[in-house]
């Protein structure tokens, strides 16, 4: 339950808030919920366990159960399925295998930030009516994609819920979410940031495209495009197909790092607030970026069409960096190689320094200050 | 991912299928999903763990992680929030504190069937738009009710998701679900039914009303009532208020049983398929009921209004029994006393016998055979 602080967008551009998500209305509830949630931690003591308090406000909740830590999470896909539905109307294809991977990625990529190995995924597939499941091609694509993503992450698909919720979920739509449970084992793998320090390297793992954040904006832009989702990008893909590139699953990298003896000092899954997520850790440190990854064609297109400058674009979209690993400087190059061996492009993008809390993206002349991200 | 077998309802009555949920359309997907899910179990081995295969098809998924078993689940509230919305329009009150308890009950009451102690609950609150959260009274009721239910169950509220999903969740509505993670600790608490045997007693714990299953039918009936949700029941409550009585949370009973040295041989959470859930265990055994609990006024009313005979009503609704504990005969009376000490009415309703797979509700002359429930 996190909430961003929004920089005011320049006039004429299309911001995330203009695209229909008003975080100001959600925030008071989130604050109340966070407080109430925090007040329940003491219950764990009656079972002989305890909360890892530093995980409150992080991407997954962590409990010390003795021999290891237990991490859990539930995550929503968001509105990306609407793009799949629109594209199906255009091409007749089903994109739900990709959508399944996106949904699992939302949960798994968050769970691994705390150092957990994801073990079990549960499916939450709530349709607007029983008839959603009558499209056998689409339903099978969802099942196949879900299984494939579980295979890729080495998690067991435990089960789940497939309710038909007429009147709650919109007719013809499906609300997709995943819960994920994992263990931090051995406990030394816990990466809540207490080892994060000046001198650490920042390794950025490539994204495959928009992933599953920024879709409200991406969908809003379609209204401005004469050819809509069929609009061709510079790389020849249609806009819709490019948007539906499934989210990269990063757990193979974090597992391979552990196998190689590298424990990240901190991790950030770059989702809803773009590169501002690099400011997630509460410490007062400066994050200096001297190399940025290549921007996927679909994100360059969105930035251009929305008339966003770099500061706005990097504060909302992943701009080619889907996951950040903060590692000891001497492990940086090996971290990049391990990611590449898993088929995921990576680069040593910068370093952590003493200084005020800020993110400096030097090649682009961007500075995000302490006030740019208030997630807690 | 379970699917019921439907007895054909007598003419003129209102069955669950007629009320709008067509399980036949969901089932092929569920079968495909179950097969794909089962095929992922082997991944646990690469982490040094293993699936407890007998938990496939049970109410929670269980993994052997060495010192204890890990259990996890995600559960949906269903359509009960629609009743809360209708009643709000009539009375101006918010019923979301009760709805929060219902949602947590769906997850916790399932998780405990395997012998797990629920430890962490995650909230999934997906609204049709940011404006859902702008109703401060309603949002606060949801938060307060969620926390209170966590307090009652002794679980930590880990966090969750509060997305605004315009276009996926219907305008003005909220899709509520909960994930729950727990541990079976010590491992001897595992209750997947391998100890279930002839001679065991069947203890039924009282329900508080309809709980969160059968609401499609209950809402459909409103169309037949001149006073709708304001219709007075025999006990003076309005139909709407009675429907919104929150689901009983049963984990305090299962935890108290453990503390008293009683390990149930098997448990069944009586939800979507009514008393047919007593046939859940795959063993060939006869379940003979010689005492039935009092039927809550709201369920008697629904049965009467829907023109259902007992066989139909007990195959759909909980009819006063929200949770079944199968315990050693010598523990039966003490189990009842422990439940009562937790404020939950209970009775020794019958026993398990050698014989064909069937449920005999003798006071009502009902027999459900092996074909009445096909959940696997």
XYZ file of C-alpha atoms in Angstrom:
752
model
C 0.000 0.000 0.000
C 2.116 2.753 -1.341
C 1.398 6.229 -2.586
C 3.464 8.473 -4.795
C 4.082 12.185 -4.619
C 3.331 13.777 -7.955
C 5.479 16.420 -9.571
C 3.353 18.936 -11.441
C 3.457 18.077 -15.146
C 4.218 20.795 -17.673
C 1.191 22.203 -19.504
C 0.009 20.327 -22.611
C 1.433 16.980 -21.590
C -0.542 13.956 -20.520
C 0.269 12.953 -16.968
C -0.665 9.810 -15.145
C -3.223 11.642 -13.060
C -4.840 13.086 -16.174
C -5.000 9.528 -17.499
C -7.550 8.704 -14.848
C -5.871 7.507 -11.667
C -6.304 9.960 -8.821
C -3.970 8.893 -6.049
C -5.094 11.765 -3.817
C -8.418 10.011 -3.327
C -6.774 6.694 -2.482
C -4.084 8.001 -0.158
C -6.105 8.722 3.025
C -7.407 5.160 2.926
C -3.911 3.834 2.391
C -2.555 5.751 5.344
C -5.374 4.485 7.554
C -4.868 0.943 6.291
C -1.100 1.082 6.820
C -1.568 2.241 10.413
C -4.167 -0.412 11.159
C -2.023 -3.083 9.505
C 1.068 -2.088 11.480
C -0.912 -2.359 14.713
C -1.593 -6.059 14.100
C 2.080 -7.109 14.096
C 2.004 -8.082 17.755
C -0.251 -11.052 17.037
C 2.722 -12.925 15.631
C 4.227 -13.045 19.113
C 1.404 -15.250 20.352
C 2.522 -17.843 17.787
C 6.187 -17.537 18.780
C 7.115 -15.470 15.719
C 7.759 -11.804 14.992
C 7.439 -9.267 12.245
C 10.498 -7.951 10.441
C 9.426 -4.363 10.983
C 11.706 -2.994 8.264
C 9.597 -4.847 5.700
C 6.597 -2.584 6.384
C 6.520 -0.231 3.444
C 8.730 -2.529 1.399
C 7.448 -4.580 -1.516
C 6.740 -7.755 0.482
C 5.879 -8.430 4.097
C 8.390 -10.484 6.047
C 7.918 -12.560 9.201
C 10.678 -14.201 11.222
C 9.523 -17.786 11.762
C 12.764 -19.020 13.284
C 14.784 -21.111 10.830
C 13.980 -18.692 8.003
C 11.928 -15.674 7.051
C 8.504 -15.994 5.475
C 7.601 -13.450 2.779
C 4.163 -12.926 1.273
C 2.392 -10.589 -1.068
C -0.704 -10.123 -3.208
C -0.437 -8.102 -6.396
C -2.855 -6.920 -9.033
C -2.217 -6.876 -12.767
C -3.899 -3.511 -13.226
C -5.540 -2.470 -16.467
C -3.272 -4.232 -18.979
C -5.925 -6.857 -19.753
C -7.972 -4.103 -21.388
C -5.243 -3.745 -24.009
C -5.326 -7.499 -24.601
C -9.084 -7.293 -25.128
C -8.770 -4.397 -27.578
C -6.027 -6.160 -29.500
C -8.072 -9.351 -29.653
C -10.836 -7.363 -31.310
C -8.328 -6.157 -33.910
C -6.274 -9.283 -34.595
C -8.447 -12.169 -33.364
C -5.494 -13.470 -31.351
C -5.458 -14.175 -27.646
C -2.840 -12.332 -25.622
C -3.709 -13.910 -22.299
C -0.578 -16.052 -22.124
C 1.412 -12.818 -21.976
C -1.115 -11.311 -19.560
C -0.673 -14.306 -17.265
C 3.079 -13.729 -17.181
C 2.495 -10.052 -16.423
C 0.288 -10.940 -13.468
C 2.795 -13.362 -11.986
C 5.601 -10.887 -12.595
C 3.770 -8.267 -10.529
C 3.896 -10.585 -7.533
C 7.192 -12.426 -8.046
C 9.257 -9.351 -8.948
C 8.072 -7.649 -5.781
C 8.564 -10.684 -3.551
C 12.197 -11.162 -4.555
C 13.159 -7.612 -3.559
C 13.366 -8.728 0.092
C 15.678 -11.624 -0.764
C 12.971 -14.273 -0.842
C 12.834 -17.319 -3.065
C 9.293 -17.471 -4.443
C 7.803 -20.890 -3.714
C 4.047 -20.808 -4.250
C 1.834 -18.709 -6.482
C -1.950 -18.619 -6.166
C -4.144 -17.441 -9.026
C -6.910 -14.906 -8.602
C -8.982 -14.772 -11.793
C -12.252 -12.939 -11.182
C -14.381 -12.699 -14.302
C -17.334 -10.461 -15.012
C -19.453 -13.546 -15.672
C -19.246 -17.277 -16.265
C -19.149 -16.613 -20.008
C -15.617 -15.207 -19.782
C -14.417 -18.778 -19.329
C -16.448 -20.029 -22.311
C -13.848 -18.657 -24.755
C -11.725 -21.790 -24.692
C -8.803 -20.320 -26.643
C -8.496 -17.374 -24.292
C -8.952 -19.458 -21.150
C -6.364 -21.976 -22.293
C -3.899 -19.198 -23.109
C -4.310 -17.874 -19.567
C -3.669 -21.340 -18.120
C -0.687 -22.009 -20.412
C 0.917 -18.636 -19.773
C 0.426 -18.980 -16.035
C 2.084 -22.385 -15.997
C 4.955 -21.238 -18.194
C 5.672 -18.281 -15.928
C 5.605 -20.596 -12.896
C 8.061 -22.891 -14.698
C 10.347 -19.968 -15.479
C 10.349 -18.829 -11.839
C 10.568 -22.322 -10.357
C 7.437 -21.805 -8.283
C 4.624 -24.219 -7.564
C 1.192 -23.092 -8.691
C -0.786 -23.899 -5.583
C -4.294 -23.228 -6.809
C -6.533 -20.226 -6.725
C -9.919 -18.735 -7.278
C -11.895 -18.367 -10.506
C -15.053 -16.596 -9.394
C -17.682 -15.253 -11.768
C -18.552 -11.842 -10.329
C -21.318 -10.327 -12.430
C -22.089 -6.837 -11.180
C -18.674 -6.416 -9.560
C -16.243 -7.170 -12.358
C -17.313 -5.460 -15.573
C -19.083 -7.559 -18.173
C -16.636 -9.334 -20.468
C -13.615 -8.401 -18.329
C -11.395 -10.243 -15.886
C -9.693 -8.955 -12.763
C -6.360 -10.726 -12.457
C -4.123 -10.897 -9.428
C -1.540 -13.240 -7.944
C -0.467 -13.958 -4.428
C 2.999 -15.267 -3.802
C 4.612 -16.837 -0.764
C 8.308 -17.461 -0.368
C 11.110 -17.997 2.073
C 14.256 -16.053 2.752
C 16.553 -19.013 3.268
C 19.168 -18.825 4.593
C 18.227 -15.769 6.613
C 21.379 -13.976 5.467
C 19.657 -13.446 2.124
C 17.310 -10.865 3.645
C 17.781 -7.669 1.662
C 15.801 -4.919 3.329
C 18.580 -2.438 2.843
C 20.493 -2.413 6.121
C 23.646 -3.192 4.130
C 22.991 -0.488 1.540
C 25.868 2.008 1.718
C 27.895 4.567 -0.151
C 30.182 2.812 -2.570
C 27.589 0.258 -3.682
C 27.010 -0.176 -7.383
C 23.600 0.194 -9.027
C 22.935 -2.550 -11.573
C 19.879 -2.086 -13.762
C 18.186 -5.077 -15.394
C 16.498 -4.449 -18.732
C 12.745 -4.270 -19.040
C 10.936 -5.873 -21.973
C 8.748 -2.833 -22.562
C 6.092 -1.075 -20.519
C 5.615 -4.123 -18.245
C 2.342 -3.626 -16.362
C 2.716 -0.049 -15.157
C 1.730 3.064 -17.045
C -1.054 1.318 -18.938
C -3.673 3.912 -18.029
C -1.539 6.502 -19.761
C -0.751 4.156 -22.657
C -4.454 3.442 -23.198
C -5.377 7.109 -22.972
C -2.892 7.901 -25.724
C -4.681 5.575 -28.129
C -7.439 8.157 -28.392
C -4.919 10.509 -30.011
C -3.689 7.990 -32.576
C -5.538 7.773 -35.910
C -4.551 4.107 -36.223
C -5.004 3.361 -32.528
C -3.346 0.169 -31.341
C -2.469 -0.698 -34.949
C -0.079 2.290 -35.134
C 3.363 1.116 -36.250
C 6.336 1.884 -34.021
C 9.863 2.620 -35.257
C 10.724 -1.086 -34.834
C 7.808 -2.250 -36.988
C 5.704 -3.632 -34.161
C 2.190 -2.355 -33.682
C 1.677 -0.191 -30.614
C -0.723 -2.741 -29.147
C 1.613 -5.698 -29.670
C 4.498 -3.760 -28.180
C 2.444 -2.874 -25.116
C 1.606 -6.556 -24.679
C 5.213 -7.730 -24.549
C 5.098 -9.665 -21.260
C 6.853 -8.355 -18.175
C 10.306 -9.785 -17.578
C 10.492 -12.229 -14.675
C 13.519 -11.390 -12.555
C 13.564 -14.227 -10.021
C 15.894 -16.389 -12.156
C 18.474 -13.603 -11.760
C 18.109 -13.218 -7.993
C 18.277 -17.003 -7.563
C 21.370 -17.224 -9.789
C 23.008 -14.413 -7.809
C 22.457 -16.326 -4.596
C 23.878 -19.490 -6.154
C 26.940 -17.451 -7.134
C 27.381 -16.126 -3.601
C 26.167 -12.599 -4.290
C 23.640 -11.095 -1.882
C 22.220 -7.782 -3.085
C 22.308 -5.050 -0.454
C 18.939 -3.830 -1.650
C 16.580 -4.303 -4.596
C 13.925 -2.132 -6.205
C 11.277 -3.359 -8.606
C 10.752 -0.469 -10.998
C 6.997 -0.226 -11.386
C 4.406 2.499 -10.912
C 6.661 5.429 -10.158
C 9.354 4.790 -12.703
C 12.886 5.556 -11.717
C 11.728 7.350 -8.573
C 11.589 3.814 -7.164
C 15.393 4.013 -6.945
C 14.738 6.396 -4.036
C 12.681 3.795 -2.222
C 15.114 3.053 0.593
C 14.640 5.395 3.566
C 18.370 6.129 4.000
C 19.833 9.525 3.172
C 22.016 8.653 0.213
C 22.665 9.968 -3.260
C 22.118 7.668 -6.227
C 24.238 8.781 -9.166
C 23.440 7.273 -12.565
C 26.054 7.709 -15.285
C 24.664 5.239 -17.845
C 21.064 4.699 -18.850
C 19.804 1.614 -20.660
C 18.330 1.698 -24.136
C 14.726 2.877 -24.083
C 12.286 0.314 -25.540
C 10.615 1.604 -28.695
C 7.176 1.523 -27.106
C 8.270 3.712 -24.213
C 10.027 6.201 -26.482
C 6.815 6.351 -28.495
C 4.676 6.960 -25.408
C 7.010 9.678 -24.175
C 6.897 11.385 -27.559
C 3.136 11.064 -28.023
C 2.403 12.238 -24.496
C 4.730 15.175 -24.956
C 6.601 14.299 -21.799
C 10.094 15.553 -21.096
C 12.614 13.100 -19.669
C 11.915 14.151 -16.106
C 8.239 13.278 -16.439
C 8.869 10.091 -18.435
C 11.481 8.652 -16.072
C 9.265 9.464 -13.092
C 6.394 7.339 -14.470
C 7.728 4.677 -16.832
C 10.543 2.177 -16.451
C 12.337 3.577 -19.536
C 14.179 0.306 -20.102
C 15.102 -0.537 -16.518
C 12.749 -3.041 -14.922
C 14.640 -3.952 -11.785
C 17.479 -2.397 -9.794
C 20.070 -4.332 -7.816
C 22.254 -2.504 -5.323
C 25.354 -4.630 -4.855
C 28.865 -4.320 -3.482
C 31.023 -2.584 -6.085
C 33.240 -5.624 -6.483
C 30.191 -7.763 -7.350
C 28.796 -5.368 -9.955
C 30.335 -6.763 -13.106
C 29.638 -10.343 -12.101
C 26.017 -9.384 -11.372
C 25.714 -8.070 -14.918
C 27.184 -11.277 -16.318
C 24.854 -13.462 -14.257
C 21.835 -11.518 -15.495
C 23.001 -11.825 -19.088
C 23.480 -15.560 -18.628
C 19.783 -15.656 -17.697
C 18.995 -13.859 -20.941
C 18.383 -10.467 -19.357
C 20.410 -7.439 -20.468
C 21.996 -5.507 -17.623
C 24.449 -2.722 -16.973
C 26.317 -1.104 -14.114
C 24.403 2.133 -14.297
C 25.842 4.071 -11.395
C 26.693 4.117 -7.726
C 25.500 5.017 -4.280
C 27.226 7.981 -2.611
C 27.164 9.913 0.615
C 25.028 13.010 0.208
C 21.463 14.267 0.352
C 18.688 11.868 -0.627
C 18.475 12.293 -4.362
C 18.648 10.470 -7.653
C 20.849 12.051 -10.293
C 20.436 10.736 -13.830
C 23.459 12.538 -15.206
C 23.201 11.662 -18.927
C 19.742 13.273 -18.914
C 20.360 16.111 -16.460
C 17.583 14.874 -14.165
C 17.492 15.248 -10.396
C 14.729 13.738 -8.271
C 14.897 14.943 -4.670
C 13.728 13.434 -1.410
C 10.216 14.755 -2.033
C 9.814 12.891 -5.333
C 8.739 9.624 -3.766
C 6.839 9.247 -0.541
C 5.866 5.625 -0.402
C 5.537 5.142 3.347
C -10.315 -24.473 -7.995
C -13.272 -26.655 -7.279
C -16.432 -27.435 -9.169
C -19.723 -28.818 -7.924
C -21.990 -31.423 -9.418
C -25.516 -30.080 -9.659
C -28.583 -32.084 -8.761
C -31.499 -31.119 -10.974
C -33.769 -28.776 -9.004
C -37.505 -29.449 -8.852
C -39.645 -27.327 -11.201
C -40.696 -23.894 -9.955
C -37.848 -23.510 -7.502
C -34.930 -21.127 -7.828
C -31.651 -22.960 -8.044
C -28.163 -21.573 -7.780
C -27.593 -22.048 -11.480
C -30.796 -20.185 -12.303
C -29.509 -17.387 -10.073
C -26.799 -16.654 -12.583
C -23.698 -18.717 -11.861
C -23.049 -21.281 -14.539
C -20.395 -23.645 -13.265
C -20.482 -25.681 -16.451
C -18.783 -22.829 -18.270
C -16.113 -22.472 -15.599
C -15.372 -26.151 -15.148
C -13.288 -26.923 -18.279
C -10.987 -24.042 -17.362
C -10.745 -25.290 -13.810
C -9.821 -28.767 -14.924
C -7.142 -27.395 -17.262
C -5.846 -25.099 -14.519
C -5.762 -27.894 -11.958
C -3.748 -30.107 -14.285
C -1.306 -27.347 -15.160
C -0.978 -26.377 -11.501
C -0.293 -29.957 -10.421
C 2.457 -30.229 -13.032
C 4.424 -27.398 -11.364
C 4.873 -29.172 -8.035
C 8.293 -30.497 -8.968
C 9.796 -27.011 -8.857
C 9.760 -27.157 -5.075
C 12.402 -29.857 -5.199
C 14.943 -27.455 -6.673
C 14.585 -25.403 -3.490
C 14.927 -28.437 -1.239
C 11.219 -28.624 -0.452
C 8.256 -30.700 -1.577
C 4.541 -30.473 -2.104
C 2.137 -32.232 0.216
C 0.277 -33.820 -2.674
C -2.809 -34.625 -0.605
C -3.434 -30.891 -0.267
C -4.199 -30.574 -3.998
C -7.950 -30.296 -4.160
C -8.166 -29.369 -0.484
C -8.979 -25.871 0.710
C -5.364 -24.702 1.075
C -2.117 -25.660 -0.620
C 0.539 -27.153 1.631
C 4.303 -27.351 1.141
C 6.746 -29.261 3.336
C 9.537 -26.809 4.117
C 11.318 -29.012 6.649
C 10.661 -27.857 10.202
C 6.995 -27.197 9.403
C 4.424 -27.075 6.635
C 3.653 -23.857 4.810
C 0.017 -23.279 3.821
C -1.266 -20.571 1.504
C -4.451 -19.496 -0.169
C -6.204 -16.667 -1.960
C -9.962 -16.298 -1.598
C -12.572 -14.014 -3.059
C -15.487 -12.491 -1.177
C -17.910 -13.028 -4.027
C -20.956 -10.858 -4.580
C -21.862 -10.029 -0.982
C -20.593 -6.446 -1.317
C -23.499 -5.807 -3.705
C -25.893 -6.401 -0.808
C -23.916 -3.942 1.319
C -24.231 -1.357 -1.450
C -27.984 -1.900 -1.798
C -28.480 -1.669 1.959
C -26.398 1.510 2.117
C -28.771 3.050 -0.401
C -31.695 2.123 1.886
C -30.308 2.913 5.343
C -27.384 5.288 4.727
C -25.186 3.050 6.866
C -21.922 1.456 5.854
C -21.721 -2.304 6.140
C -18.122 -2.616 5.026
C -16.785 -3.530 8.464
C -18.888 -6.699 8.229
C -17.868 -7.175 4.596
C -14.201 -6.986 5.619
C -14.755 -9.776 8.143
C -16.518 -11.842 5.480
C -13.552 -11.476 3.137
C -11.001 -12.505 5.751
C -13.243 -15.381 6.831
C -13.248 -16.747 3.280
C -9.468 -17.105 3.439
C -8.876 -17.930 7.110
C -11.673 -20.495 7.421
C -10.275 -22.335 4.413
C -6.641 -22.135 5.516
C -7.328 -23.674 8.921
C -8.916 -26.792 7.430
C -5.430 -28.222 6.777
C -4.341 -27.646 10.375
C -2.527 -24.386 9.725
C -2.256 -21.441 12.061
C -3.006 -18.360 9.958
C -0.155 -15.876 10.337
C -0.394 -13.218 7.647
C -3.313 -11.787 5.710
C -2.898 -9.579 2.652
C -5.697 -7.315 1.463
C -6.853 -7.164 -2.140
C -9.234 -4.245 -2.565
C -9.751 -3.469 -6.247
C -12.152 -0.587 -6.799
C -13.971 0.452 -9.942
C -12.332 3.875 -9.687
C -10.401 6.116 -7.345
C -13.687 7.635 -6.197
C -14.647 4.465 -4.330
C -12.082 5.443 -1.736
C -13.425 8.998 -1.491
C -16.321 7.856 0.722
C -14.380 8.202 3.948
C -16.984 6.514 6.153
C -17.124 3.447 3.951
C -13.352 3.250 3.489
C -12.753 3.587 7.217
C -15.322 0.875 7.957
C -13.457 -1.450 5.605
C -10.153 -0.694 7.352
C -11.638 -1.035 10.838
C -13.440 -4.277 10.060
C -10.352 -5.737 8.429
C -8.195 -4.933 11.447
C -10.798 -6.259 13.885
C -11.013 -9.557 12.018
C -7.206 -9.819 12.021
C -7.244 -9.170 15.773
C -9.861 -11.858 16.291
C -7.812 -14.401 14.303
C -4.463 -13.386 15.726
C -3.018 -12.734 12.285
C -0.756 -9.949 11.130
C -2.122 -7.775 8.362
C 0.897 -7.663 6.099
C -0.274 -5.132 3.536
C -1.995 -5.416 0.233
C -3.180 -3.792 -2.918
C -5.759 -1.037 -3.390
C -5.856 -0.559 -7.145
C -8.371 1.620 -8.955
C -9.423 -0.474 -11.947
C -11.836 1.571 -14.034
C -13.105 -0.531 -16.937
C -12.342 -3.814 -15.178
C -14.134 -3.489 -11.865
C -17.622 -2.066 -12.338
C -18.139 1.600 -11.605
C -18.894 2.208 -7.923
C -18.044 -1.373 -6.930
C -15.134 -3.055 -5.214
C -13.680 -6.517 -5.797
C -12.513 -7.840 -2.432
C -10.226 -10.776 -1.781
C -7.738 -11.904 0.829
C -4.660 -14.027 0.685
C -3.551 -15.852 3.776
C -0.317 -17.607 4.663
C 0.162 -19.836 7.657
C 2.192 -22.644 9.123
C 1.263 -26.113 10.255
C 3.444 -26.220 13.352
C 4.150 -28.692 14.761
C 3.787 -30.838 11.669
C 1.565 -33.277 13.578
C -1.210 -30.702 13.255
C -1.584 -31.424 9.541
C -5.194 -32.479 8.988
C -5.584 -33.623 5.404
C -7.695 -36.536 6.419
C -5.330 -39.488 6.620
C -6.543 -40.045 10.189
C -10.228 -39.778 9.259
C -11.871 -43.094 10.077
C -15.063 -44.864 10.992
C -15.920 -44.086 14.579
C -14.960 -40.421 14.363
C -17.474 -37.858 15.562
C -18.746 -35.007 13.402
C -18.892 -31.721 15.302
C -20.662 -28.863 13.560
C -19.886 -25.251 14.461
C -22.717 -22.772 14.108
C -22.845 -20.288 11.270
C -23.936 -16.690 11.853
C -26.246 -16.680 8.833
C -25.629 -17.019 5.112
C -21.910 -16.205 5.465
C -20.593 -15.363 1.982
C -22.010 -18.226 -0.072
C -25.399 -18.341 -1.726
C -25.549 -14.576 -2.210
C -26.368 -14.811 -5.916
C -29.496 -16.742 -4.967
C -30.245 -14.417 -2.046
C -29.969 -11.350 -4.285
C -32.088 -12.917 -6.996
C -34.873 -13.517 -4.469
C -35.086 -9.804 -3.693
C -36.774 -9.329 -7.048
C -39.688 -11.413 -5.732
C -40.096 -9.443 -2.483
C -42.365 -6.370 -2.505
C -40.302 -4.788 0.281
C -36.983 -6.032 -1.086
C -34.109 -5.954 1.388
C -36.350 -4.142 3.897
C -38.572 -7.247 4.212
C -38.862 -8.229 7.885
C -37.860 -11.731 8.915
C -39.467 -13.767 11.695
C -36.824 -12.481 14.122
C -37.533 -8.811 13.350
C -34.354 -8.190 11.357
C -34.598 -6.892 7.821
C -33.627 -9.374 5.130
C -30.731 -7.166 4.087
C -29.349 -6.764 7.594
C -29.643 -10.471 8.219
C -27.754 -11.255 5.020
C -24.987 -8.895 6.129
C -24.346 -10.619 9.442
C -20.587 -11.192 9.110
C -19.194 -14.678 8.579
C -18.030 -16.416 11.738
C -14.250 -16.683 12.046
C -13.353 -20.213 13.100
C -9.600 -19.982 13.653
C -9.982 -19.166 17.367
C -11.622 -22.578 17.739
C -8.988 -24.532 15.814
C -6.224 -22.757 17.757
C -7.964 -23.461 21.083
C -8.364 -27.114 20.117
C -4.653 -27.386 19.468
C -3.895 -25.716 22.802
C -6.152 -28.309 24.455
C -4.324 -31.174 22.751
C -7.051 -32.004 20.232
C -6.030 -32.489 16.598
C -8.998 -32.795 14.238
C -8.765 -35.759 11.882
C -10.267 -33.629 9.133
C -12.052 -30.301 8.699
C -14.511 -28.946 6.151
C -15.394 -25.302 5.698
C -19.045 -25.334 4.707
C -19.285 -22.858 1.871
C -20.544 -22.941 -1.708
C -21.965 -26.431 -1.812
C -23.663 -26.468 1.541
C -23.609 -29.698 3.450
C -22.315 -31.587 0.426
C -18.954 -30.271 1.640
C -19.127 -32.946 4.342
C -18.411 -35.374 1.489
C -15.224 -33.538 0.609
C -12.756 -36.182 1.761
C -11.952 -38.750 -0.972
C -12.320 -41.771 1.342
C -15.229 -44.162 0.997
C -17.065 -43.530 4.256
C -20.594 -42.871 5.379
C -21.353 -39.681 7.287
C -24.447 -40.160 9.438
C -26.010 -37.011 10.921
C -28.519 -37.507 13.748
C -28.787 -33.924 14.949
C -28.991 -30.755 12.871
C -28.303 -27.274 14.219
C -30.918 -24.552 14.366
C -31.423 -22.910 10.980
C -30.725 -19.149 11.022
C -33.875 -17.130 10.275
C -32.398 -15.704 7.090
C -31.679 -19.164 5.673
C -35.128 -20.482 6.587
C -36.541 -17.440 4.822
C -34.462 -18.024 1.696
C -35.432 -21.692 1.590
C -39.101 -20.803 1.900
C -39.027 -17.953 -0.618
C -37.050 -19.991 -3.144
C -39.454 -22.899 -2.717
C -36.583 -25.266 -2.049
C -37.043 -28.581 -0.314
C -34.530 -29.574 2.334
C -32.447 -31.570 -0.092
C -31.925 -28.540 -2.311
C -31.417 -26.118 0.581
C -28.848 -28.249 2.419
C -26.985 -28.831 -0.827
C -26.493 -25.083 -1.382
C -26.643 -23.208 1.929
C -24.897 -23.833 5.241
C -28.276 -24.150 7.046
C -26.721 -23.224 10.383
C -23.491 -25.206 10.154
C -20.511 -23.115 9.085
C -17.646 -25.492 9.775
C -17.296 -29.220 10.370
C -14.699 -30.847 12.600
C -14.109 -34.582 12.353
C -12.556 -35.626 15.662
C -11.932 -38.781 17.649
C -15.170 -39.788 19.379
C -13.653 -39.297 22.814
C -12.742 -35.681 21.929
C -16.183 -34.755 20.608
C -17.784 -33.322 23.729
C -14.677 -31.391 24.687
C -14.516 -29.992 21.146
C -18.041 -28.660 21.574
C -17.120 -27.087 24.898
C -14.018 -25.448 23.481
C -16.022 -23.947 20.621
C -18.646 -22.640 23.038
C -15.913 -21.100 25.195
C -14.917 -19.167 22.075
C -18.502 -17.958 21.761
C -19.446 -20.299 18.933
C -22.367 -22.700 19.325
C -21.534 -26.299 18.437
C -22.980 -29.760 18.603
C -21.963 -33.368 18.106
C -24.076 -33.859 15.017
C -23.197 -37.372 13.987
C -20.486 -39.863 13.228
C -18.357 -41.415 10.514
C -19.098 -45.036 9.657
C -17.873 -47.776 7.368
C -20.043 -47.896 4.285
C -20.555 -46.387 0.839
C -19.597 -42.759 0.341
C -22.698 -40.899 1.385
C -24.033 -38.266 3.721
C -27.212 -39.201 5.588
C -29.025 -36.350 7.307
C -31.426 -38.587 9.188
C -33.688 -36.004 10.880
C -34.489 -34.654 7.404
C -34.477 -37.905 5.457
C -31.755 -36.640 3.099
C -29.127 -38.741 1.387
C -26.358 -37.253 -0.713
C -24.407 -39.882 -2.594
C -20.889 -40.005 -3.935
C -22.022 -38.157 -7.058
C -23.309 -35.123 -5.137
C -19.951 -33.424 -4.830
C -17.143 -33.673 -7.330
C -14.610 -31.120 -6.225
C -11.468 -32.679 -7.643
